[in-house]
Amino acid sequence: MTEAFCYVYQFRITIDGIRPPIWRRIQVPKTYTFWELNVAIQDAMGWLGGHLYEFTIVNPKMGIDDTISMPEGESDRSVKDGRKKKIAAYFSLKNKKAVYVYDFGDYWEHTVVLEKILPADPKADYPCCIAGKRNGPPDDVGGIPGYEEFVSIMKNPRHKEYDEMVEWYGGTYDPEEFDCTQVVFNDPNALLFMMDGFS
């Protein structure tokens, strides 16, 4: 374990606008970039990762919000590159909150809160999900209104659209079901490799 990886950041991530709340508690290495944190959040929530993302967080040196994501070419200089920005340069117990958006169409806004900075357990695998509540919404369900309609249909097997929705989703859906031991985390570097067209 490297010296820099002696600590982990514990975050609570909550999807905004849904009640009862859908949330996860994850631990990630202090060495993580925002790109890596983005992948961990998507995996913990069950997102498939096929859409854009961004973080908005106060730059502790400047006192203004920075947008951190994947810049779209040289013209997008206002956006900080999430592959290069380290979470430790922004998050602290004094600067503990960020907004994370996944999928600019469905626009899933999350509140990300740094709860603790902890010594890493040499026997543990990071990132890890240690707690959470409720099943995450499916990708491309149509944002909060589409999610609410989806849940309503999936709770009623007699609904005229039930079979169609089960086919679209690929099975039944229980909005209350979540087991943090079943979360599988992808390798962020492997995902970048695939995004770069295997170059």
PDB file of C-alpha atoms in Angstrom:
ATOM      1  CA  MET A   1       0.000   0.000   0.000  1.00  0.00           C
ATOM      2  CA  THR A   2       1.529   3.305  -1.047  1.00  0.00           C
ATOM      3  CA  GLU A   3       1.801   6.174   1.416  1.00  0.00           C
ATOM      4  CA  ALA A   4      -0.762   8.193  -0.561  1.00  0.00           C
ATOM      5  CA  PHE A   5      -3.185   5.280  -0.349  1.00  0.00           C
ATOM      6  CA  CYS A   6      -3.055   5.119   3.443  1.00  0.00           C
ATOM      7  CA  TYR A   7      -6.412   6.901   3.564  1.00  0.00           C
ATOM      8  CA  VAL A   8      -9.853   6.467   2.050  1.00  0.00           C
ATOM      9  CA  TYR A   9     -12.624   9.004   1.562  1.00  0.00           C
ATOM     10  CA  GLN A  10     -16.082   7.949   2.695  1.00  0.00           C
ATOM     11  CA  PHE A  11     -18.898   9.542   0.705  1.00  0.00           C
ATOM     12  CA  ARG A  12     -22.660   9.468   0.960  1.00  0.00           C
ATOM     13  CA  ILE A  13     -24.335   9.937  -2.419  1.00  0.00           C
ATOM     14  CA  THR A  14     -28.061  10.687  -2.634  1.00  0.00           C
ATOM     15  CA  ILE A  15     -30.169  11.090  -5.771  1.00  0.00           C
ATOM     16  CA  ASP A  16     -32.000  14.401  -5.459  1.00  0.00           C
ATOM     17  CA  GLY A  17     -35.765  14.694  -5.878  1.00  0.00           C
ATOM     18  CA  ILE A  18     -36.809  11.122  -5.024  1.00  0.00           C
ATOM     19  CA  ARG A  19     -38.626  10.142  -1.820  1.00  0.00           C
ATOM     20  CA  PRO A  20     -37.964   7.901   0.010  1.00  0.00           C
ATOM     21  CA  PRO A  21     -34.339   8.678  -0.857  1.00  0.00           C
ATOM     22  CA  ILE A  22     -32.071   6.458  -2.919  1.00  0.00           C
ATOM     23  CA  TRP A  23     -28.573   6.656  -1.447  1.00  0.00           C
ATOM     24  CA  ARG A  24     -25.218   4.895  -1.218  1.00  0.00           C
ATOM     25  CA  ARG A  25     -22.248   5.069   1.138  1.00  0.00           C
ATOM     26  CA  ILE A  26     -18.960   4.285  -0.587  1.00  0.00           C
ATOM     27  CA  GLN A  27     -15.277   4.369   0.303  1.00  0.00           C
ATOM     28  CA  VAL A  28     -12.679   5.212  -2.330  1.00  0.00           C
ATOM     29  CA  PRO A  29      -8.901   5.759  -2.232  1.00  0.00           C
ATOM     30  CA  LYS A  30      -7.720   9.285  -1.438  1.00  0.00           C
ATOM     31  CA  THR A  31      -5.674   9.063  -4.645  1.00  0.00           C
ATOM     32  CA  TYR A  32      -8.788   8.933  -6.849  1.00  0.00           C
ATOM     33  CA  THR A  33      -9.459  11.375  -9.661  1.00  0.00           C
ATOM     34  CA  PHE A  34     -12.939  12.746 -10.295  1.00  0.00           C
ATOM     35  CA  TRP A  35     -13.210  10.379 -13.282  1.00  0.00           C
ATOM     36  CA  GLU A  36     -12.584   7.433 -10.961  1.00  0.00           C
ATOM     37  CA  LEU A  37     -15.081   8.749  -8.406  1.00  0.00           C
ATOM     38  CA  ASN A  38     -17.631   9.150 -11.210  1.00  0.00           C
ATOM     39  CA  VAL A  39     -17.214   5.477 -12.189  1.00  0.00           C
ATOM     40  CA  ALA A  40     -17.558   4.372  -8.546  1.00  0.00           C
ATOM     41  CA  ILE A  41     -20.778   6.389  -8.119  1.00  0.00           C
ATOM     42  CA  GLN A  42     -22.255   4.986 -11.325  1.00  0.00           C
ATOM     43  CA  ASP A  43     -21.427   1.437 -10.271  1.00  0.00           C
ATOM     44  CA  ALA A  44     -22.860   1.913  -6.772  1.00  0.00           C
ATOM     45  CA  MET A  45     -26.102   3.350  -8.163  1.00  0.00           C
ATOM     46  CA  GLY A  46     -26.371   0.747 -10.910  1.00  0.00           C
ATOM     47  CA  TRP A  47     -25.949   3.220 -13.765  1.00  0.00           C
ATOM     48  CA  LEU A  48     -24.535   1.656 -16.936  1.00  0.00           C
ATOM     49  CA  GLY A  49     -22.204   4.559 -17.694  1.00  0.00           C
ATOM     50  CA  GLY A  50     -23.365   5.331 -21.206  1.00  0.00           C
ATOM     51  CA  HIS A  51     -23.929   9.046 -20.596  1.00  0.00           C
ATOM     52  CA  LEU A  52     -21.996  12.199 -19.748  1.00  0.00           C
ATOM     53  CA  TYR A  53     -21.350  13.339 -16.188  1.00  0.00           C
ATOM     54  CA  GLU A  54     -20.147  16.388 -14.305  1.00  0.00           C
ATOM     55  CA  PHE A  55     -19.258  17.478 -10.790  1.00  0.00           C
ATOM     56  CA  THR A  56     -19.753  20.990  -9.438  1.00  0.00           C
ATOM     57  CA  ILE A  57     -17.674  21.764  -6.356  1.00  0.00           C
ATOM     58  CA  VAL A  58     -16.121  24.832  -4.757  1.00  0.00           C
ATOM     59  CA  ASN A  59     -12.469  25.266  -5.646  1.00  0.00           C
ATOM     60  CA  PRO A  60     -10.950  25.709  -2.172  1.00  0.00           C
ATOM     61  CA  LYS A  61      -8.137  27.929  -3.479  1.00  0.00           C
ATOM     62  CA  MET A  62     -10.372  30.252  -5.513  1.00  0.00           C
ATOM     63  CA  GLY A  63     -13.630  30.158  -3.533  1.00  0.00           C
ATOM     64  CA  ILE A  64     -15.696  29.688  -6.715  1.00  0.00           C
ATOM     65  CA  ASP A  65     -17.415  26.673  -8.258  1.00  0.00           C
ATOM     66  CA  ASP A  66     -15.456  24.484 -10.653  1.00  0.00           C
ATOM     67  CA  THR A  67     -17.134  22.200 -13.178  1.00  0.00           C
ATOM     68  CA  ILE A  68     -15.253  18.919 -13.517  1.00  0.00           C
ATOM     69  CA  SER A  69     -16.094  16.490 -16.307  1.00  0.00           C
ATOM     70  CA  MET A  70     -14.796  15.368 -19.698  1.00  0.00           C
ATOM     71  CA  PRO A  71     -13.990  18.516 -21.725  1.00  0.00           C
ATOM     72  CA  GLU A  72     -15.304  18.573 -25.274  1.00  0.00           C
ATOM     73  CA  GLY A  73     -12.162  19.686 -27.117  1.00  0.00           C
ATOM     74  CA  GLU A  74     -10.082  22.832 -26.704  1.00  0.00           C
ATOM     75  CA  SER A  75     -13.125  25.114 -26.807  1.00  0.00           C
ATOM     76  CA  ASP A  76     -14.379  23.686 -23.514  1.00  0.00           C
ATOM     77  CA  ARG A  77     -11.689  25.235 -21.317  1.00  0.00           C
ATOM     78  CA  SER A  78     -14.134  26.218 -18.566  1.00  0.00           C
ATOM     79  CA  VAL A  79     -14.542  22.513 -17.733  1.00  0.00           C
ATOM     80  CA  LYS A  80     -11.768  20.913 -15.694  1.00  0.00           C
ATOM     81  CA  ASP A  81     -10.695  17.476 -16.890  1.00  0.00           C
ATOM     82  CA  GLY A  82     -11.946  14.860 -14.438  1.00  0.00           C
ATOM     83  CA  ARG A  83      -9.200  12.459 -15.529  1.00  0.00           C
ATOM     84  CA  LYS A  84      -6.563  14.872 -14.230  1.00  0.00           C
ATOM     85  CA  LYS A  85      -8.175  16.461 -11.175  1.00  0.00           C
ATOM     86  CA  LYS A  86      -7.695  14.646  -7.859  1.00  0.00           C
ATOM     87  CA  ILE A  87     -10.549  14.517  -5.370  1.00  0.00           C
ATOM     88  CA  ALA A  88      -8.078  15.305  -2.558  1.00  0.00           C
ATOM     89  CA  ALA A  89      -7.378  18.718  -4.142  1.00  0.00           C
ATOM     90  CA  TYR A  90     -11.042  19.663  -3.614  1.00  0.00           C
ATOM     91  CA  PHE A  91     -12.718  17.587  -0.930  1.00  0.00           C
ATOM     92  CA  SER A  92     -11.942  18.124   2.740  1.00  0.00           C
ATOM     93  CA  LEU A  93     -13.937  18.076   5.950  1.00  0.00           C
ATOM     94  CA  LYS A  94     -14.299  21.852   5.467  1.00  0.00           C
ATOM     95  CA  ASN A  95     -15.247  21.533   1.793  1.00  0.00           C
ATOM     96  CA  LYS A  96     -17.270  18.365   1.899  1.00  0.00           C
ATOM     97  CA  LYS A  97     -20.109  18.821  -0.600  1.00  0.00           C
ATOM     98  CA  ALA A  98     -20.442  18.512  -4.384  1.00  0.00           C
ATOM     99  CA  VAL A  99     -23.227  18.123  -6.920  1.00  0.00           C
ATOM    100  CA  TYR A 100     -22.874  15.232  -9.349  1.00  0.00           C
ATOM    101  CA  VAL A 101     -24.993  14.962 -12.505  1.00  0.00           C
ATOM    102  CA  TYR A 102     -25.238  11.795 -14.573  1.00  0.00           C
ATOM    103  CA  ASP A 103     -26.970  11.789 -17.977  1.00  0.00           C
ATOM    104  CA  PHE A 104     -27.776  15.309 -19.161  1.00  0.00           C
ATOM    105  CA  GLY A 105     -31.008  14.028 -20.757  1.00  0.00           C
ATOM    106  CA  ASP A 106     -32.591  12.280 -17.775  1.00  0.00           C
ATOM    107  CA  TYR A 107     -30.554  14.659 -15.600  1.00  0.00           C
ATOM    108  CA  TRP A 108     -29.949  12.615 -12.464  1.00  0.00           C
ATOM    109  CA  GLU A 109     -28.632  15.095  -9.912  1.00  0.00           C
ATOM    110  CA  HIS A 110     -26.904  13.683  -6.846  1.00  0.00           C
ATOM    111  CA  THR A 111     -25.688  15.296  -3.636  1.00  0.00           C
ATOM    112  CA  VAL A 112     -22.218  13.998  -2.785  1.00  0.00           C
ATOM    113  CA  VAL A 113     -21.035  14.509   0.802  1.00  0.00           C
ATOM    114  CA  LEU A 114     -17.626  13.595   2.215  1.00  0.00           C
ATOM    115  CA  GLU A 115     -18.461  12.076   5.591  1.00  0.00           C
ATOM    116  CA  LYS A 116     -15.080  10.875   6.830  1.00  0.00           C
ATOM    117  CA  ILE A 117     -11.419  10.456   5.955  1.00  0.00           C
ATOM    118  CA  LEU A 118     -10.331   7.083   7.309  1.00  0.00           C
ATOM    119  CA  PRO A 119      -7.198   4.939   7.468  1.00  0.00           C
ATOM    120  CA  ALA A 120      -7.324   2.358   4.709  1.00  0.00           C
ATOM    121  CA  ASP A 121      -7.795  -1.242   5.770  1.00  0.00           C
ATOM    122  CA  PRO A 122      -4.941  -3.227   4.166  1.00  0.00           C
ATOM    123  CA  LYS A 123      -7.246  -6.254   3.939  1.00  0.00           C
ATOM    124  CA  ALA A 124     -10.061  -4.388   2.185  1.00  0.00           C
ATOM    125  CA  ASP A 125     -10.668  -3.880  -1.530  1.00  0.00           C
ATOM    126  CA  TYR A 126     -11.383  -0.316  -2.612  1.00  0.00           C
ATOM    127  CA  PRO A 127     -13.626   1.142  -3.837  1.00  0.00           C
ATOM    128  CA  CYS A 128     -16.341  -0.510  -1.781  1.00  0.00           C
ATOM    129  CA  CYS A 129     -19.995   0.122  -1.011  1.00  0.00           C
ATOM    130  CA  ILE A 130     -20.718  -0.259   2.695  1.00  0.00           C
ATOM    131  CA  ALA A 131     -24.363   0.844   2.896  1.00  0.00           C
ATOM    132  CA  GLY A 132     -27.303   2.112   0.892  1.00  0.00           C
ATOM    133  CA  LYS A 133     -31.046   2.111   0.462  1.00  0.00           C
ATOM    134  CA  ARG A 134     -33.376   1.361  -2.423  1.00  0.00           C
ATOM    135  CA  ASN A 135     -32.833   0.228  -5.973  1.00  0.00           C
ATOM    136  CA  GLY A 136     -31.366   2.730  -8.420  1.00  0.00           C
ATOM    137  CA  PRO A 137     -33.466   3.925 -11.374  1.00  0.00           C
ATOM    138  CA  PRO A 138     -32.740   2.288 -14.743  1.00  0.00           C
ATOM    139  CA  ASP A 139     -30.808   4.187 -17.389  1.00  0.00           C
ATOM    140  CA  ASP A 140     -32.937   6.018 -19.966  1.00  0.00           C
ATOM    141  CA  VAL A 141     -36.140   5.729 -17.926  1.00  0.00           C
ATOM    142  CA  GLY A 142     -36.955   9.403 -18.485  1.00  0.00           C
ATOM    143  CA  GLY A 143     -35.718  11.202 -15.373  1.00  0.00           C
ATOM    144  CA  ILE A 144     -37.784  11.500 -12.210  1.00  0.00           C
ATOM    145  CA  PRO A 145     -41.222  11.601 -13.955  1.00  0.00           C
ATOM    146  CA  GLY A 146     -40.349   8.557 -16.050  1.00  0.00           C
ATOM    147  CA  TYR A 147     -38.975   6.746 -13.016  1.00  0.00           C
ATOM    148  CA  GLU A 148     -42.149   7.382 -11.006  1.00  0.00           C
ATOM    149  CA  GLU A 149     -44.290   6.069 -13.874  1.00  0.00           C
ATOM    150  CA  PHE A 150     -41.983   3.071 -14.288  1.00  0.00           C
ATOM    151  CA  VAL A 151     -42.254   2.175 -10.580  1.00  0.00           C
ATOM    152  CA  SER A 152     -46.043   2.551 -10.668  1.00  0.00           C
ATOM    153  CA  ILE A 153     -46.316   0.165 -13.630  1.00  0.00           C
ATOM    154  CA  MET A 154     -43.859  -2.375 -12.212  1.00  0.00           C
ATOM    155  CA  LYS A 155     -45.809  -2.546  -8.951  1.00  0.00           C
ATOM    156  CA  ASN A 156     -48.987  -3.518 -10.815  1.00  0.00           C
ATOM    157  CA  PRO A 157     -48.793  -6.722 -12.904  1.00  0.00           C
ATOM    158  CA  ARG A 158     -52.316  -5.981 -14.167  1.00  0.00           C
ATOM    159  CA  HIS A 159     -51.243  -2.686 -15.724  1.00  0.00           C
ATOM    160  CA  LYS A 160     -51.673  -2.737 -19.513  1.00  0.00           C
ATOM    161  CA  GLU A 161     -48.015  -1.720 -19.997  1.00  0.00           C
ATOM    162  CA  TYR A 162     -46.577  -4.120 -17.408  1.00  0.00           C
ATOM    163  CA  ASP A 163     -45.376  -6.837 -19.810  1.00  0.00           C
ATOM    164  CA  GLU A 164     -43.900  -4.268 -22.170  1.00  0.00           C
ATOM    165  CA  MET A 165     -42.035  -2.598 -19.298  1.00  0.00           C
ATOM    166  CA  VAL A 166     -40.722  -5.914 -17.964  1.00  0.00           C
ATOM    167  CA  GLU A 167     -39.403  -6.699 -21.437  1.00  0.00           C
ATOM    168  CA  TRP A 168     -37.789  -3.249 -21.746  1.00  0.00           C
ATOM    169  CA  TYR A 169     -36.143  -3.521 -18.337  1.00  0.00           C
ATOM    170  CA  GLY A 170     -35.189  -7.164 -18.715  1.00  0.00           C
ATOM    171  CA  GLY A 171     -37.066  -8.503 -15.716  1.00  0.00           C
ATOM    172  CA  THR A 172     -39.048  -7.430 -12.690  1.00  0.00           C
ATOM    173  CA  TYR A 173     -38.054  -4.440 -10.573  1.00  0.00           C
ATOM    174  CA  ASP A 174     -38.371  -3.928  -6.831  1.00  0.00           C
ATOM    175  CA  PRO A 175     -37.749  -0.253  -5.929  1.00  0.00           C
ATOM    176  CA  GLU A 176     -36.917  -1.203  -2.331  1.00  0.00           C
ATOM    177  CA  GLU A 177     -34.354  -3.878  -3.149  1.00  0.00           C
ATOM    178  CA  PHE A 178     -30.666  -3.120  -2.600  1.00  0.00           C
ATOM    179  CA  ASP A 179     -27.762  -5.222  -1.367  1.00  0.00           C
ATOM    180  CA  CYS A 180     -24.424  -3.440  -1.104  1.00  0.00           C
ATOM    181  CA  THR A 181     -22.570  -6.769  -1.220  1.00  0.00           C
ATOM    182  CA  GLN A 182     -23.795  -7.224  -4.795  1.00  0.00           C
ATOM    183  CA  VAL A 183     -22.237  -3.984  -6.099  1.00  0.00           C
ATOM    184  CA  VAL A 184     -19.517  -4.664  -8.679  1.00  0.00           C
ATOM    185  CA  PHE A 185     -17.003  -1.897  -9.360  1.00  0.00           C
ATOM    186  CA  ASN A 186     -15.525  -1.483 -12.827  1.00  0.00           C
ATOM    187  CA  ASP A 187     -11.907  -0.599 -13.519  1.00  0.00           C
ATOM    188  CA  PRO A 188     -11.918   3.122 -14.432  1.00  0.00           C
ATOM    189  CA  ASN A 189      -8.689   2.793 -16.440  1.00  0.00           C
ATOM    190  CA  ALA A 190     -10.136  -0.050 -18.513  1.00  0.00           C
ATOM    191  CA  LEU A 191     -13.219   2.063 -19.248  1.00  0.00           C
ATOM    192  CA  LEU A 192     -11.006   4.953 -20.387  1.00  0.00           C
ATOM    193  CA  PHE A 193      -9.079   2.552 -22.612  1.00  0.00           C
ATOM    194  CA  MET A 194     -12.315   1.430 -24.281  1.00  0.00           C
ATOM    195  CA  MET A 195     -13.519   5.029 -24.648  1.00  0.00           C
ATOM    196  CA  ASP A 196     -10.289   5.945 -26.414  1.00  0.00           C
ATOM    197  CA  GLY A 197     -11.009   3.328 -29.063  1.00  0.00           C
ATOM    198  CA  PHE A 198      -8.339   0.936 -27.803  1.00  0.00           C
ATOM    199  CA  SER A 199      -5.636   3.452 -28.710  1.00  0.00           C
TER     200      SER A 199
END
